[in-house]
Amino acid sequence: MNPRNVDWIAVDFAAPGIHIWAHDTDGDVVQHDIIPPGSVGAELGAMLHVLEPYLSNDQTVPVICSGYSPLPALISLPVPSAPAGTLSRLAVEDPRVSVLTTPGLKQARPLGLMQGSATAISGFLTGTPDFDGVVCTVSKNAHWSHISAGEVVSFQSFLTPELAGQLTSGPAQKNSAGPGDLDEHVFDIAVDAIMTRPERFAASLAQISAGAALKEISPTAGYSQLVGGLIGMELSGARPYWLGRQVAIIADDPWGALYARALKAQGVQATIEPRAPQVLAGLRHCYQEWCAKKN
């Protein structure tokens, strides 16, 4: 790839790993790279080092970022709001880049903060502008957002994916519920059990560990019970959002399929959209609006 052919760059920090899309003057992606999780720090200097292959000394390239966690949360937009607001410029000393970031959304009651997922919702709405319902975005965490008239009216956040990662790698469950294949029957039972009695979730974790130690439960069954319990607990808390609503899930596998399966058991036929294309569509929308205002 010739850096001189790069017109602008889209970057997603909110996914596991960092997604980078380099665009040419026709708006086409000429390079898409994924930086593995944990290999690059969140500070701007580390990001610029990653972007080095895309940059040329002959030009200043706009870099549009989403999900940049060091961004001050106070500049996020209060809901109700359109999911994509005015881009904020980040101070950098490198003349080869002009770094701008999406603002994210915040909520006073209940307290909530949504950054990268707001960009995914923006991308989703560019393709379905008349959508009226709920969008569930899942990446490092999960957000349930009520969408009406092109705005995020309210949202509820959950740490389900993060908790799953910590629990499956922790000392208590790493040998009994490590990530792996899904036992759909065990998963379905766990979702239903914890939705019915969410206060029993912590006890179910102890049962998974005991079952593994006693050779009564396989790692596959342990993982399925753990993830089913986590999603069941989330669905119990998010019931006001999905009950009787049109639901769209923006998530990559396995999460998209898991959430859709759990919702189907509750009578909700949710659609699934892969996350990366929606984030990219949202970043493109932000870039186009920025160009229009600049000109």
Short mmCIF file of N, CA and C in Angstrom, two decimals, residues 60-174:
data_model
loop_
_atom_site.label_atom_id
_atom_site.label_comp_id
_atom_site.label_asym_id
_atom_site.label_seq_id
_atom_site.Cartn_x
_atom_site.Cartn_y
_atom_site.Cartn_z
N THR A 60 -1.36 15.75 5.23
CA THR A 60 -1.99 15.57 6.53
C THR A 60 -3.26 14.75 6.35
N VAL A 61 -3.32 13.61 7.00
CA VAL A 61 -4.43 12.68 6.81
C VAL A 61 -5.40 12.78 7.99
N PRO A 62 -6.70 12.98 7.73
CA PRO A 62 -7.67 12.93 8.83
C PRO A 62 -7.80 11.50 9.36
N VAL A 63 -7.78 11.37 10.69
CA VAL A 63 -7.96 10.08 11.36
C VAL A 63 -9.20 10.20 12.24
N ILE A 64 -10.25 9.46 11.90
CA ILE A 64 -11.52 9.52 12.63
C ILE A 64 -11.60 8.32 13.56
N CYS A 65 -11.66 8.56 14.87
CA CYS A 65 -11.60 7.49 15.87
C CYS A 65 -12.95 7.28 16.55
N SER A 66 -13.17 6.05 16.95
CA SER A 66 -14.36 5.69 17.73
C SER A 66 -13.94 4.84 18.91
N GLY A 67 -14.58 5.06 20.07
CA GLY A 67 -14.30 4.24 21.24
C GLY A 67 -12.97 4.53 21.89
N TYR A 68 -12.47 5.76 21.75
CA TYR A 68 -11.18 6.12 22.34
C TYR A 68 -11.38 6.38 23.83
N SER A 69 -11.01 5.41 24.67
CA SER A 69 -11.35 5.45 26.10
C SER A 69 -10.72 6.60 26.88
N PRO A 70 -9.50 7.10 26.54
CA PRO A 70 -8.98 8.24 27.30
C PRO A 70 -9.72 9.55 27.05
N LEU A 71 -10.65 9.57 26.09
CA LEU A 71 -11.41 10.79 25.81
C LEU A 71 -12.18 11.20 27.06
N PRO A 72 -12.10 12.48 27.47
CA PRO A 72 -12.85 12.91 28.65
C PRO A 72 -14.34 12.63 28.50
N ALA A 73 -14.89 11.91 29.47
CA ALA A 73 -16.30 11.51 29.38
C ALA A 73 -17.23 12.72 29.42
N LEU A 74 -16.77 13.83 29.99
CA LEU A 74 -17.64 14.99 30.15
C LEU A 74 -18.04 15.61 28.82
N ILE A 75 -17.29 15.35 27.74
CA ILE A 75 -17.67 15.94 26.46
C ILE A 75 -18.67 15.06 25.71
N SER A 76 -19.04 13.91 26.30
CA SER A 76 -20.05 13.07 25.67
C SER A 76 -21.39 13.78 25.66
N LEU A 77 -22.24 13.40 24.71
CA LEU A 77 -23.53 14.06 24.52
C LEU A 77 -24.59 13.42 25.42
N PRO A 78 -25.40 14.21 26.11
CA PRO A 78 -26.47 13.64 26.94
C PRO A 78 -27.62 13.14 26.08
N VAL A 79 -28.17 11.99 26.45
CA VAL A 79 -29.35 11.49 25.74
C VAL A 79 -30.59 12.21 26.26
N PRO A 80 -31.63 12.36 25.43
CA PRO A 80 -31.74 11.87 24.05
C PRO A 80 -30.87 12.66 23.09
N SER A 81 -30.28 11.93 22.15
CA SER A 81 -29.38 12.56 21.19
C SER A 81 -29.20 11.65 19.99
N ALA A 82 -28.88 12.24 18.85
CA ALA A 82 -28.43 11.44 17.72
C ALA A 82 -27.15 10.72 18.15
N PRO A 83 -26.94 9.49 17.69
CA PRO A 83 -25.78 8.72 18.16
C PRO A 83 -24.44 9.28 17.71
N ALA A 84 -24.42 10.06 16.64
CA ALA A 84 -23.16 10.64 16.16
C ALA A 84 -23.25 12.15 16.25
N GLY A 85 -22.35 12.74 17.03
CA GLY A 85 -22.35 14.18 17.17
C GLY A 85 -21.13 14.80 16.51
N THR A 86 -20.88 16.05 16.85
CA THR A 86 -19.73 16.77 16.29
C THR A 86 -18.43 16.13 16.75
N LEU A 87 -17.52 15.93 15.83
CA LEU A 87 -16.23 15.34 16.17
C LEU A 87 -15.40 16.29 17.02
N SER A 88 -14.63 15.73 17.94
CA SER A 88 -13.72 16.50 18.78
C SER A 88 -12.29 16.27 18.30
N ARG A 89 -11.54 17.34 18.18
CA ARG A 89 -10.15 17.23 17.72
C ARG A 89 -9.23 16.94 18.90
N LEU A 90 -8.33 15.99 18.73
CA LEU A 90 -7.35 15.66 19.75
C LEU A 90 -6.02 16.31 19.40
N ALA A 91 -5.37 16.86 20.40
CA ALA A 91 -4.10 17.56 20.17
C ALA A 91 -2.98 16.56 19.92
N VAL A 92 -2.37 16.65 18.75
CA VAL A 92 -1.21 15.83 18.40
C VAL A 92 -0.16 16.73 17.76
N GLU A 93 1.10 16.38 17.94
CA GLU A 93 2.18 17.18 17.39
C GLU A 93 2.65 16.70 16.02
N ASP A 94 2.15 15.56 15.59
CA ASP A 94 2.56 15.00 14.30
C ASP A 94 1.81 15.70 13.17
N PRO A 95 2.51 16.42 12.28
CA PRO A 95 1.83 17.15 11.20
C PRO A 95 1.22 16.26 10.13
N ARG A 96 1.49 14.97 10.19
CA ARG A 96 0.97 14.06 9.16
C ARG A 96 -0.47 13.63 9.43
N VAL A 97 -0.99 13.94 10.62
CA VAL A 97 -2.33 13.50 10.97
C VAL A 97 -3.14 14.63 11.60
N SER A 98 -4.43 14.56 11.39
CA SER A 98 -5.40 15.38 12.10
C SER A 98 -6.37 14.41 12.76
N VAL A 99 -6.26 14.25 14.08
CA VAL A 99 -7.00 13.20 14.79
C VAL A 99 -8.29 13.77 15.37
N LEU A 100 -9.40 13.15 15.00
CA LEU A 100 -10.71 13.55 15.51
C LEU A 100 -11.41 12.31 16.06
N THR A 101 -12.25 12.51 17.06
CA THR A 101 -12.92 11.36 17.68
C THR A 101 -14.40 11.64 17.88
N THR A 102 -15.19 10.57 17.79
CA THR A 102 -16.62 10.69 18.06
C THR A 102 -16.82 10.93 19.56
N PRO A 103 -17.85 11.69 19.95
CA PRO A 103 -17.99 12.09 21.35
C PRO A 103 -18.55 11.04 22.28
N GLY A 104 -19.34 10.10 21.80
CA GLY A 104 -20.00 9.15 22.69
C GLY A 104 -21.25 9.77 23.32
N LEU A 105 -21.94 8.97 24.13
CA LEU A 105 -23.18 9.39 24.77
C LEU A 105 -23.10 9.16 26.28
N LYS A 106 -23.81 9.99 27.04
CA LYS A 106 -23.87 9.81 28.48
C LYS A 106 -25.31 9.94 28.94
N GLN A 107 -25.57 9.40 30.13
CA GLN A 107 -26.93 9.40 30.67
C GLN A 107 -26.86 9.67 32.17
N ALA A 108 -27.80 10.49 32.66
CA ALA A 108 -27.79 10.86 34.07
C ALA A 108 -28.46 9.82 34.96
N ARG A 109 -29.60 9.26 34.51
CA ARG A 109 -30.34 8.28 35.31
C ARG A 109 -30.87 7.17 34.43
N PRO A 110 -30.45 5.93 34.63
CA PRO A 110 -29.30 5.58 35.46
C PRO A 110 -28.01 6.05 34.82
N LEU A 111 -26.98 6.26 35.64
CA LEU A 111 -25.70 6.72 35.11
C LEU A 111 -25.20 5.77 34.03
N GLY A 112 -24.80 6.33 32.91
CA GLY A 112 -24.32 5.49 31.82
C GLY A 112 -23.39 6.26 30.91
N LEU A 113 -22.48 5.53 30.28
CA LEU A 113 -21.54 6.11 29.32
C LEU A 113 -21.37 5.11 28.18
N MET A 114 -21.53 5.59 26.96
CA MET A 114 -21.41 4.76 25.78
C MET A 114 -20.53 5.49 24.77
N GLN A 115 -19.45 4.84 24.32
CA GLN A 115 -18.54 5.49 23.38
C GLN A 115 -18.58 4.80 22.02
N GLY A 116 -17.81 3.75 21.82
CA GLY A 116 -17.75 3.12 20.51
C GLY A 116 -19.07 2.59 20.01
N SER A 117 -19.93 2.13 20.92
CA SER A 117 -21.21 1.56 20.50
C SER A 117 -22.12 2.60 19.87
N ALA A 118 -21.98 3.87 20.28
CA ALA A 118 -22.79 4.92 19.67
C ALA A 118 -22.47 5.04 18.18
N THR A 119 -21.21 4.85 17.82
CA THR A 119 -20.82 4.91 16.41
C THR A 119 -21.42 3.75 15.64
N ALA A 120 -21.45 2.56 16.26
CA ALA A 120 -22.08 1.41 15.61
C ALA A 120 -23.57 1.66 15.38
N ILE A 121 -24.24 2.27 16.34
CA ILE A 121 -25.66 2.59 16.18
C ILE A 121 -25.85 3.59 15.05
N SER A 122 -24.97 4.59 14.98
CA SER A 122 -25.03 5.57 13.90
C SER A 122 -24.91 4.89 12.54
N GLY A 123 -23.97 3.95 12.43
CA GLY A 123 -23.82 3.23 11.18
C GLY A 123 -25.05 2.40 10.84
N PHE A 124 -25.62 1.77 11.85
CA PHE A 124 -26.83 0.97 11.65
C PHE A 124 -27.98 1.84 11.14
N LEU A 125 -28.11 3.04 11.70
CA LEU A 125 -29.21 3.92 11.32
C LEU A 125 -29.02 4.53 9.94
N THR A 126 -27.79 4.59 9.44
CA THR A 126 -27.61 5.08 8.07
C THR A 126 -28.27 4.13 7.07
N GLY A 127 -28.33 2.85 7.41
CA GLY A 127 -28.98 1.87 6.54
C GLY A 127 -30.44 1.65 6.85
N THR A 128 -30.85 1.95 8.09
CA THR A 128 -32.25 1.77 8.51
C THR A 128 -32.72 3.03 9.24
N PRO A 129 -32.85 4.15 8.52
CA PRO A 129 -33.14 5.43 9.19
C PRO A 129 -34.49 5.47 9.91
N ASP A 130 -35.43 4.61 9.52
CA ASP A 130 -36.76 4.63 10.14
C ASP A 130 -36.89 3.62 11.28
N PHE A 131 -35.79 3.02 11.69
CA PHE A 131 -35.85 2.01 12.75
C PHE A 131 -36.40 2.61 14.03
N ASP A 132 -37.34 1.92 14.63
CA ASP A 132 -37.92 2.33 15.92
C ASP A 132 -37.99 1.09 16.79
N GLY A 133 -37.14 1.03 17.77
CA GLY A 133 -37.06 -0.16 18.62
C GLY A 133 -35.85 -0.09 19.51
N VAL A 134 -35.19 -1.23 19.68
CA VAL A 134 -34.05 -1.33 20.58
C VAL A 134 -32.87 -1.94 19.84
N VAL A 135 -31.71 -1.34 20.02
CA VAL A 135 -30.47 -1.88 19.48
C VAL A 135 -29.62 -2.36 20.65
N CYS A 136 -29.20 -3.62 20.59
CA CYS A 136 -28.29 -4.18 21.59
C CYS A 136 -26.92 -4.29 20.95
N THR A 137 -25.96 -3.51 21.43
CA THR A 137 -24.60 -3.55 20.91
C THR A 137 -23.72 -4.29 21.91
N VAL A 138 -22.92 -5.22 21.40
CA VAL A 138 -22.07 -6.04 22.27
C VAL A 138 -20.65 -6.02 21.73
N SER A 139 -19.71 -5.59 22.57
CA SER A 139 -18.27 -5.70 22.24
C SER A 139 -17.55 -5.99 23.55
N LYS A 140 -16.85 -5.00 24.11
CA LYS A 140 -16.23 -5.21 25.42
C LYS A 140 -17.28 -5.23 26.52
N ASN A 141 -18.38 -4.51 26.28
CA ASN A 141 -19.53 -4.56 27.18
C ASN A 141 -20.79 -4.54 26.33
N ALA A 142 -21.94 -4.46 26.95
CA ALA A 142 -23.21 -4.51 26.22
C ALA A 142 -24.05 -3.30 26.57
N HIS A 143 -24.71 -2.74 25.56
CA HIS A 143 -25.61 -1.60 25.75
C HIS A 143 -26.94 -1.90 25.07
N TRP A 144 -28.02 -1.65 25.79
CA TRP A 144 -29.37 -1.73 25.23
C TRP A 144 -29.87 -0.30 25.04
N SER A 145 -30.11 0.09 23.79
CA SER A 145 -30.46 1.48 23.49
C SER A 145 -31.85 1.57 22.86
N HIS A 146 -32.70 2.39 23.44
CA HIS A 146 -34.01 2.66 22.86
C HIS A 146 -33.84 3.71 21.77
N ILE A 147 -34.22 3.34 20.53
CA ILE A 147 -34.06 4.22 19.38
C ILE A 147 -35.42 4.68 18.90
N SER A 148 -35.57 5.99 18.71
CA SER A 148 -36.80 6.54 18.15
C SER A 148 -36.46 7.84 17.42
N ALA A 149 -37.02 8.01 16.23
CA ALA A 149 -36.81 9.22 15.42
C ALA A 149 -35.33 9.52 15.21
N GLY A 150 -34.54 8.47 15.03
CA GLY A 150 -33.13 8.66 14.75
C GLY A 150 -32.27 9.03 15.94
N GLU A 151 -32.83 8.95 17.14
CA GLU A 151 -32.09 9.32 18.35
C GLU A 151 -32.02 8.16 19.33
N VAL A 152 -30.97 8.17 20.15
CA VAL A 152 -30.90 7.28 21.31
C VAL A 152 -31.66 7.98 22.43
N VAL A 153 -32.80 7.42 22.80
CA VAL A 153 -33.65 8.04 23.82
C VAL A 153 -33.11 7.74 25.21
N SER A 154 -32.71 6.49 25.43
CA SER A 154 -32.14 6.06 26.70
C SER A 154 -31.35 4.79 26.45
N PHE A 155 -30.54 4.40 27.44
CA PHE A 155 -29.80 3.15 27.29
C PHE A 155 -29.47 2.56 28.66
N GLN A 156 -29.22 1.27 28.67
CA GLN A 156 -28.81 0.54 29.87
C GLN A 156 -27.59 -0.29 29.52
N SER A 157 -26.56 -0.22 30.35
CA SER A 157 -25.29 -0.89 30.05
C SER A 157 -25.05 -2.06 30.99
N PHE A 158 -24.33 -3.07 30.48
CA PHE A 158 -23.99 -4.27 31.24
C PHE A 158 -22.55 -4.67 30.91
N LEU A 159 -21.87 -5.28 31.88
CA LEU A 159 -20.49 -5.71 31.69
C LEU A 159 -20.39 -7.20 31.37
N THR A 160 -21.41 -7.76 30.78
CA THR A 160 -21.47 -9.20 30.55
C THR A 160 -20.25 -9.76 29.82
N PRO A 161 -19.84 -9.24 28.65
CA PRO A 161 -18.67 -9.81 27.98
C PRO A 161 -17.40 -9.71 28.81
N GLU A 162 -17.22 -8.57 29.50
CA GLU A 162 -16.03 -8.42 30.34
C GLU A 162 -16.04 -9.41 31.49
N LEU A 163 -17.19 -9.58 32.13
CA LEU A 163 -17.30 -10.55 33.22
C LEU A 163 -17.03 -11.96 32.72
N ALA A 164 -17.54 -12.29 31.53
CA ALA A 164 -17.30 -13.62 30.97
C ALA A 164 -15.81 -13.85 30.77
N GLY A 165 -15.11 -12.83 30.26
CA GLY A 165 -13.67 -12.97 30.06
C GLY A 165 -12.92 -13.16 31.36
N GLN A 166 -13.30 -12.40 32.38
CA GLN A 166 -12.62 -12.51 33.67
C GLN A 166 -12.92 -13.83 34.36
N LEU A 167 -14.17 -14.25 34.29
CA LEU A 167 -14.55 -15.49 34.99
C LEU A 167 -13.98 -16.73 34.31
N THR A 168 -13.91 -16.74 32.99
CA THR A 168 -13.39 -17.92 32.30
C THR A 168 -11.88 -18.01 32.37
N SER A 169 -11.22 -16.91 32.77
CA SER A 169 -9.76 -16.95 32.90
C SER A 169 -9.32 -16.92 34.36
N GLY A 170 -10.27 -16.78 35.29
CA GLY A 170 -9.94 -16.72 36.71
C GLY A 170 -9.63 -18.08 37.28
N PRO A 171 -9.03 -18.12 38.47
CA PRO A 171 -8.60 -19.40 39.06
C PRO A 171 -9.75 -20.35 39.37
N ALA A 172 -10.93 -19.81 39.65
CA ALA A 172 -12.04 -20.69 40.04
C ALA A 172 -12.65 -21.42 38.85
N GLN A 173 -12.67 -20.76 37.67
CA GLN A 173 -13.38 -21.34 36.53
C GLN A 173 -12.50 -21.71 35.34
N LYS A 174 -11.22 -21.35 35.35
CA LYS A 174 -10.44 -21.53 34.13
C LYS A 174 -10.31 -23.00 33.72
#
